[in-house]
Amino acid sequence: MKFNTKTIHGGQILDPAYNSVMTPIYQTSTYAQSSPGKHKGYTYSRTHNPTRTNLENSIASLENGKYGLAFSSGLAATDALLKTLNPGDEVISTIDLYGGSYRLFKTIFQKYDIKFHFVNMEDIKNIEDKITKNTRLIWIETPTNPMMNIIDIKSLAKLSKKNKILLCVDNTFASPYLQRPLELGADIIIHSATKYIAGHSDVIIGAIVINNKRLYERLSFIQNASGATPGPMDSFLTLRGIKTLHLRMQRHSENAKKIAYFLKRNPKIGKVYWPGFSDHTNHKIAKKQMKDFGGIVSFIPKQSNFKTAKKITENLKLFTVAVSLGGVESLCCHPASMTHASISPEDRKKSGLVDSLLRLSIGIEDVDDLIDDLKQAIG
Ligand SMILES: *Cc1c(COP(=O)(O)O)cnc(C)c1O
């Protein structure tokens, strides 16, 4: 089945009760047993729920993976994965990581004696330097948030395999339409499905996709034992969002391209971060591992100070100033004070995240209206 067909049908089981075409919302906590222990595979909705099952199979199908697991948020999925580690284990991650993942690593899991190294992964050698006999996991995001750096998944998968380390890719920014890390050799995919996968800014939800059966069973155990599972309504909304994922991603990418070039040509803009530019450091890798360059564009005004950036956000009329991304509407975020405020100013500086940087999540509106709005806001 091709990707565009999978968004509609992938992994879906027609509901056996009445053959309803859409997955029903099984708004129930428990299931009748005909005799103690005799049931149809569903006993309690923390453990399994038919609406969630269809969602889990759908996301696994999109990523071309064997197993999918849904969680109540992207961070709940991350939390479950980190719970497979033991005290003394080490994780290598990127310096420009999603702020919430960084906070979870540093303030929660570090306390349980799991050690985290944050390195610049544009050069793979930096990672090799940090590998020890205790390294269990390499955790990456690509494109990174908000600097839009690209990490070479295939090369990293080779390195991690050689050292018997698991490679996890947070695929939130690309979505499986643009990039499928398991096909490139990664072991684990994490999603904040809140973003592009659900796509309508109306649900908080997360997912993990893997091929390894043993790890799946362990994660499935943690999913039930820790209990951060999504409800049936949120699972349904995500399934409904997925049906247009391919159409939305195509438009997000087209609009973002036009906006990236508009910003690049604007004399009041200093620097634009978008992996589609041929002079982007890792443009060639982006071209190789992604179908297109996605819907996120970050930029710095020429007058690179917080005041100028703030003025632009205040002038915007069509773009909404808000955290999050990946919805049908265009958003503008100021990472230093919003999504990445939990990262210290020193660590932010290391990754180039200056206080004047703005991140745009380009929606699927008419691109001319979006450009007009940016034009008047930049002045
Ligand atoms: C939003 C986000 C997360 C966290 O997901 P939630 O659904 O908000 O818990 C993780 N990684 C990236 C890249 C994100 O953008």
Coordinates of C-alpha atoms and ligand atoms in Angstrom, one line a residue:
M1 CA 0.0 0.0 0.0
K2 CA 1.3 3.5 -0.9
F3 CA 1.7 6.1 1.8
N4 CA -1.3 8.2 0.7
T5 CA -3.5 5.2 0.9
K6 CA -2.1 4.2 4.3
T7 CA -3.3 7.5 5.8
I8 CA -6.9 6.4 5.0
H9 CA -6.7 2.6 5.4
G10 CA -3.4 1.6 7.0
G11 CA -3.7 -0.8 9.9
Q12 CA -7.5 -0.3 10.1
I13 CA -9.8 -3.0 11.2
L14 CA -13.5 -2.4 10.2
D15 CA -15.5 -2.4 13.3
P16 CA -17.0 -5.8 13.8
A17 CA -20.1 -4.7 15.6
Y18 CA -21.9 -2.8 12.7
N19 CA -19.2 -2.4 10.0
S20 CA -19.1 1.4 10.7
V21 CA -16.7 2.9 8.2
M22 CA -15.2 5.3 10.8
T23 CA -13.6 3.9 13.9
P24 CA -16.2 4.2 16.7
I25 CA -15.3 6.1 19.9
Y26 CA -15.3 3.3 22.5
Q27 CA -16.0 5.6 25.4
T28 CA -15.9 2.9 28.0
S29 CA -13.5 2.0 30.9
T30 CA -14.4 -1.6 31.1
Y31 CA -15.8 -4.6 29.1
A32 CA -18.3 -7.3 30.0
Q33 CA -16.8 -10.8 30.5
S34 CA -19.1 -13.7 29.7
S35 CA -17.4 -15.7 32.4
P36 CA -14.4 -14.7 34.6
G37 CA -11.4 -14.3 32.3
K38 CA -13.5 -14.9 29.1
H39 CA -13.6 -11.8 27.0
K40 CA -13.0 -10.5 23.4
G41 CA -9.4 -9.2 24.1
Y42 CA -10.5 -6.1 25.9
T43 CA -10.8 -5.9 29.7
Y44 CA -10.0 -2.4 30.8
S45 CA -9.3 0.7 28.8
R46 CA -5.9 1.6 30.4
T47 CA -4.7 -1.7 29.0
H48 CA -6.4 -1.7 25.6
N49 CA -9.2 0.2 23.9
P50 CA -10.4 -0.6 20.4
T51 CA -10.3 3.1 19.3
R52 CA -6.7 3.3 20.5
T53 CA -5.8 0.0 18.9
N54 CA -6.8 1.3 15.5
L55 CA -4.8 4.5 16.1
E56 CA -1.7 2.5 17.2
N57 CA -2.0 0.3 14.1
S58 CA -2.5 3.3 11.9
I59 CA 0.7 5.1 13.1
A60 CA 2.7 1.9 12.9
S61 CA 1.6 1.5 9.3
L62 CA 2.5 5.1 8.4
E63 CA 6.0 4.6 9.8
N64 CA 6.3 1.3 8.1
G65 CA 6.9 -0.3 11.5
K66 CA 5.6 -3.5 13.1
Y67 CA 4.3 -2.1 16.4
G68 CA 2.7 1.1 17.5
L69 CA 1.9 2.4 21.0
A70 CA -0.1 5.5 21.8
F71 CA 0.4 7.7 24.9
S72 CA -1.4 10.6 26.5
S73 CA 1.3 13.0 25.1
G74 CA 4.6 13.1 23.3
L75 CA 6.3 13.5 26.6
A76 CA 4.4 10.5 28.1
A77 CA 5.8 8.4 25.2
T78 CA 9.3 9.7 25.9
D79 CA 8.8 9.0 29.6
A80 CA 7.8 5.4 28.9
L81 CA 10.8 4.8 26.7
L82 CA 13.2 6.2 29.3
K83 CA 11.7 3.9 31.9
T84 CA 13.2 1.0 29.9
L85 CA 16.7 2.2 31.1
N86 CA 18.4 1.3 34.4
P87 CA 20.4 3.4 36.8
G88 CA 24.0 3.8 35.5
D89 CA 22.8 3.8 31.8
E90 CA 23.9 6.7 29.6
V91 CA 22.1 8.6 26.8
I92 CA 23.6 10.8 24.1
S93 CA 21.4 13.5 22.8
T94 CA 21.5 16.7 20.8
I95 CA 22.2 20.2 22.1
D96 CA 19.2 21.8 20.4
L97 CA 16.6 19.4 21.8
Y98 CA 12.9 20.1 22.3
G99 CA 12.8 22.0 25.6
G100 CA 10.3 19.5 27.2
S101 CA 12.4 16.5 26.4
Y102 CA 15.5 18.3 27.8
R103 CA 13.6 19.1 31.0
L104 CA 12.4 15.5 31.4
F105 CA 15.9 14.2 31.0
K106 CA 17.6 16.7 33.2
T107 CA 15.1 17.2 36.0
I108 CA 13.4 13.8 36.3
F109 CA 15.6 10.9 34.9
Q110 CA 19.0 12.3 35.9
K111 CA 17.8 12.0 39.5
Y112 CA 17.5 8.2 38.9
D113 CA 21.2 8.1 38.0
I114 CA 20.7 8.0 34.2
K115 CA 23.4 10.1 32.6
F116 CA 22.7 12.5 29.7
H117 CA 25.3 13.9 27.3
F118 CA 24.2 16.7 24.9
V119 CA 26.4 17.1 21.9
N120 CA 26.4 18.9 18.5
M121 CA 25.4 16.1 16.2
E122 CA 26.1 17.8 12.9
D123 CA 29.5 16.2 13.2
I124 CA 29.1 12.5 14.1
K125 CA 32.5 12.4 15.7
N126 CA 31.2 14.4 18.6
I127 CA 28.9 11.4 19.4
E128 CA 31.7 8.8 19.1
D129 CA 33.6 10.7 21.7
K130 CA 30.8 10.3 24.3
I131 CA 30.2 6.5 23.8
T132 CA 31.1 4.4 26.8
K133 CA 30.2 0.8 27.7
N134 CA 27.2 2.2 29.5
T135 CA 25.7 4.0 26.5
R136 CA 22.3 2.5 25.8
L137 CA 20.5 5.1 23.8
I138 CA 21.1 7.8 21.2
W139 CA 18.3 10.3 21.1
I140 CA 17.9 12.6 18.2
E141 CA 15.5 15.0 16.6
T142 CA 15.7 15.9 12.9
P143 CA 15.0 18.6 11.8
T144 CA 15.8 20.0 15.2
N145 CA 13.7 22.5 17.1
P146 CA 13.9 25.4 16.4
M147 CA 17.3 25.6 14.7
M148 CA 16.3 23.3 11.8
N149 CA 19.6 21.4 11.9
I150 CA 19.6 18.1 10.0
I151 CA 21.1 14.9 11.5
D152 CA 22.1 12.1 9.2
I153 CA 19.9 9.2 10.4
K154 CA 21.5 6.5 8.2
S155 CA 25.1 7.2 9.3
L156 CA 24.0 7.5 12.9
A157 CA 22.1 4.1 12.6
K158 CA 25.3 2.5 11.4
L159 CA 27.3 3.9 14.3
S160 CA 24.7 2.9 16.9
K161 CA 24.4 -0.6 15.4
K162 CA 28.2 -1.1 15.5
N163 CA 28.2 -0.1 19.2
K164 CA 25.0 -2.0 20.1
I165 CA 23.2 1.2 21.1
L166 CA 19.5 1.9 20.3
L167 CA 18.8 4.9 18.1
C168 CA 15.6 6.8 18.8
V169 CA 14.4 9.5 16.4
D170 CA 11.8 12.1 17.6
N171 CA 10.1 12.3 14.2
T172 CA 7.6 15.0 15.3
F173 CA 8.9 17.8 13.0
A174 CA 9.0 15.7 9.8
S175 CA 6.0 13.4 10.3
P176 CA 6.1 10.0 8.5
Y177 CA 5.0 11.7 5.3
L178 CA 8.4 13.4 5.0
Q179 CA 10.7 11.0 6.7
R180 CA 10.6 7.4 8.0
P181 CA 13.5 6.7 10.3
L182 CA 12.9 2.9 10.8
E183 CA 13.5 2.6 7.0
L184 CA 16.8 4.4 7.5
G185 CA 18.0 2.0 10.2
A186 CA 16.7 3.7 13.4
D187 CA 15.3 1.4 16.2
I188 CA 12.6 3.6 17.8
I189 CA 10.4 6.5 16.6
I190 CA 8.8 8.9 19.0
H191 CA 6.0 11.3 18.0
S192 CA 4.3 14.2 19.6
A193 CA 1.2 13.3 17.5
T194 CA -0.2 16.5 19.0
K195 CA 1.6 18.3 16.1
Y196 CA 1.4 17.2 12.4
I197 CA 0.0 13.7 12.9
A198 CA -3.3 14.9 14.6
G199 CA -2.8 18.2 12.8
H200 CA -5.6 20.4 14.1
S201 CA -4.4 21.8 17.4
D202 CA -7.2 20.1 19.2
V203 CA -5.5 17.2 21.0
I204 CA -2.5 16.3 23.1
I205 CA -1.2 12.8 22.2
G206 CA 2.0 10.8 21.6
A207 CA 3.2 7.6 20.0
I208 CA 6.1 5.1 19.8
V209 CA 6.7 2.9 16.7
I210 CA 9.2 0.0 16.8
N211 CA 10.1 -3.3 15.0
N212 CA 11.7 -5.1 18.0
K213 CA 9.2 -7.5 19.6
R214 CA 10.9 -7.7 23.0
L215 CA 11.2 -3.9 23.3
Y216 CA 7.5 -3.6 22.2
E217 CA 6.4 -6.0 24.9
R218 CA 8.4 -4.1 27.5
L219 CA 7.0 -0.8 26.4
S220 CA 3.5 -2.2 26.2
F221 CA 4.0 -3.4 29.8
I222 CA 5.1 0.1 30.9
Q223 CA 2.3 1.7 28.9
N224 CA -0.2 -0.2 31.1
A225 CA 1.7 -0.2 34.3
S226 CA 2.5 3.5 34.3
G227 CA -0.9 4.3 32.7
A228 CA -0.2 7.4 30.5
T229 CA -2.6 6.3 27.8
P230 CA -4.8 8.5 25.6
G231 CA -8.6 8.4 25.9
P232 CA -10.8 7.1 23.1
M233 CA -12.0 10.6 22.0
D234 CA -8.4 11.8 21.5
S235 CA -7.5 8.6 19.7
F236 CA -10.5 9.2 17.4
L237 CA -9.5 12.8 16.7
T238 CA -6.0 11.7 15.8
L239 CA -7.3 9.0 13.5
R240 CA -9.4 11.6 11.8
G241 CA -6.5 14.0 11.5
I242 CA -4.3 11.3 9.9
K243 CA -6.7 10.9 7.0
T244 CA -5.4 14.2 5.6
L245 CA -1.8 14.0 6.7
H246 CA -0.4 13.7 3.2
L247 CA -2.5 16.6 1.9
R248 CA -1.6 18.8 4.8
M249 CA 2.1 18.0 4.7
Q250 CA 2.3 18.8 1.1
R251 CA 0.7 22.2 1.5
H252 CA 2.7 23.0 4.7
S253 CA 5.9 22.3 2.8
E254 CA 4.9 24.3 -0.3
N255 CA 3.8 27.3 1.8
A256 CA 7.0 27.1 4.0
K257 CA 9.2 27.1 1.0
K258 CA 7.6 30.3 -0.4
I259 CA 7.8 32.0 3.0
A260 CA 11.5 30.9 3.6
Y261 CA 12.4 32.6 0.2
F262 CA 10.3 35.7 1.0
L263 CA 12.2 36.1 4.4
K264 CA 15.6 35.4 2.8
R265 CA 15.0 38.3 0.3
N266 CA 13.7 40.7 3.0
P267 CA 16.4 43.3 3.8
K268 CA 15.1 43.5 7.5
I269 CA 15.8 39.8 8.1
G270 CA 19.2 38.7 9.1
K271 CA 19.2 34.9 8.9
V272 CA 16.6 32.3 7.9
Y273 CA 16.8 28.6 9.0
W274 CA 15.1 26.2 6.6
P275 CA 16.7 23.0 5.4
G276 CA 15.6 23.5 1.8
F277 CA 18.1 26.3 1.1
S278 CA 21.0 24.9 -0.9
D279 CA 23.5 26.7 1.4
H280 CA 22.0 25.1 4.5
T281 CA 24.8 23.1 6.2
N282 CA 23.1 19.7 5.8
H283 CA 20.9 20.4 2.8
K284 CA 22.2 17.4 0.9
I285 CA 21.3 15.0 3.8
A286 CA 17.9 16.7 4.2
K287 CA 17.3 16.1 0.5
K288 CA 18.3 12.5 0.8
Q289 CA 16.4 11.5 3.9
M290 CA 13.3 13.7 3.5
K291 CA 10.6 13.8 0.9
D292 CA 10.3 17.6 1.3
F293 CA 11.5 20.2 3.8
G294 CA 8.5 20.6 6.1
G295 CA 6.5 23.4 7.5
I296 CA 8.8 25.1 10.0
V297 CA 10.9 28.2 9.3
S298 CA 12.9 30.0 11.9
F299 CA 14.5 33.4 11.5
I300 CA 16.4 36.2 13.1
P301 CA 15.7 39.9 12.4
K302 CA 18.7 41.9 11.1
Q303 CA 18.4 44.1 14.2
S304 CA 19.0 41.0 16.3
N305 CA 17.5 42.0 19.7
F306 CA 14.5 40.8 21.7
K307 CA 12.7 44.2 21.2
T308 CA 12.6 43.8 17.4
A309 CA 11.4 40.2 17.6
K310 CA 8.8 41.2 20.1
K311 CA 7.5 44.0 17.9
I312 CA 7.1 41.6 15.0
T313 CA 5.1 39.2 17.1
E314 CA 2.9 42.0 18.3
N315 CA 2.3 43.3 14.8
L316 CA 1.2 39.9 13.4
K317 CA -2.5 39.7 12.6
L318 CA -3.1 36.3 10.8
F319 CA -0.3 34.4 12.5
T320 CA -1.2 33.5 16.1
V321 CA 1.5 33.9 18.7
A322 CA 1.5 30.6 20.5
V323 CA 3.6 27.6 21.4
S324 CA 3.1 24.3 19.5
L325 CA 3.2 23.6 15.8
G326 CA 1.9 21.4 13.0
G327 CA -1.8 22.6 13.0
V328 CA -3.6 23.8 9.9
E329 CA -3.3 27.4 11.2
S330 CA 0.0 29.4 11.1
L331 CA 1.7 30.1 14.4
C332 CA 4.6 32.2 15.5
C333 CA 6.6 31.3 18.6
H334 CA 9.4 33.0 20.5
P335 CA 11.4 30.0 21.7
A336 CA 13.7 31.7 24.2
S337 CA 10.7 32.9 26.3
M338 CA 8.2 30.2 25.4
T339 CA 9.1 26.6 24.3
H340 CA 12.8 26.7 25.3
A341 CA 12.6 28.8 28.5
S342 CA 13.4 25.7 30.6
I343 CA 16.8 25.6 28.9
S344 CA 19.4 27.8 30.6
P345 CA 20.6 30.9 28.6
E346 CA 24.1 29.4 28.4
D347 CA 22.9 26.2 26.9
R348 CA 20.6 28.1 24.5
K349 CA 23.5 30.1 23.3
K350 CA 25.6 27.0 22.6
S351 CA 23.0 25.9 20.0
G352 CA 22.7 29.4 18.5
L353 CA 19.2 30.0 19.9
V354 CA 19.5 33.7 20.4
D355 CA 16.8 35.8 22.1
S356 CA 15.7 37.4 18.9
L357 CA 14.9 34.1 17.1
L358 CA 11.3 33.5 16.0
R359 CA 9.9 30.2 14.8
L360 CA 7.1 30.0 12.4
S361 CA 4.8 27.0 12.0
I362 CA 3.4 27.5 8.5
G363 CA -0.2 26.5 8.2
I364 CA -2.2 25.6 5.1
E365 CA -3.8 29.0 4.5
D366 CA -3.3 30.9 1.2
V367 CA 0.4 31.7 1.2
D368 CA -0.2 35.2 -0.2
D369 CA -2.2 36.2 2.9
L370 CA 0.6 34.8 5.1
I371 CA 3.3 36.7 3.3
D372 CA 1.2 39.9 3.4
D373 CA 0.9 39.5 7.2
L374 CA 4.7 38.9 7.7
K375 CA 5.4 41.9 5.4
Q376 CA 3.3 44.3 7.5
A377 CA 4.6 42.8 10.8
I378 CA 8.3 43.1 9.8
G379 CA 7.6 46.7 8.5
Ligands
LIG1 C1 5.7 19.1 21.3 C2 6.9 18.2 21.1 C3 7.2 17.2 22.0 C4 6.3 16.9 23.2 O1 5.0 16.4 22.9 P1 3.7 16.7 23.8 O2 2.7 16.0 22.9 O3 3.6 18.2 23.9 O4 3.9 16.0 25.1 C5 8.3 16.4 21.8 N1 9.1 16.6 20.8 C6 8.9 17.6 19.9 C7 9.9 17.8 18.8 C8 7.8 18.4 20.0 O5 7.6 19.4 19.2

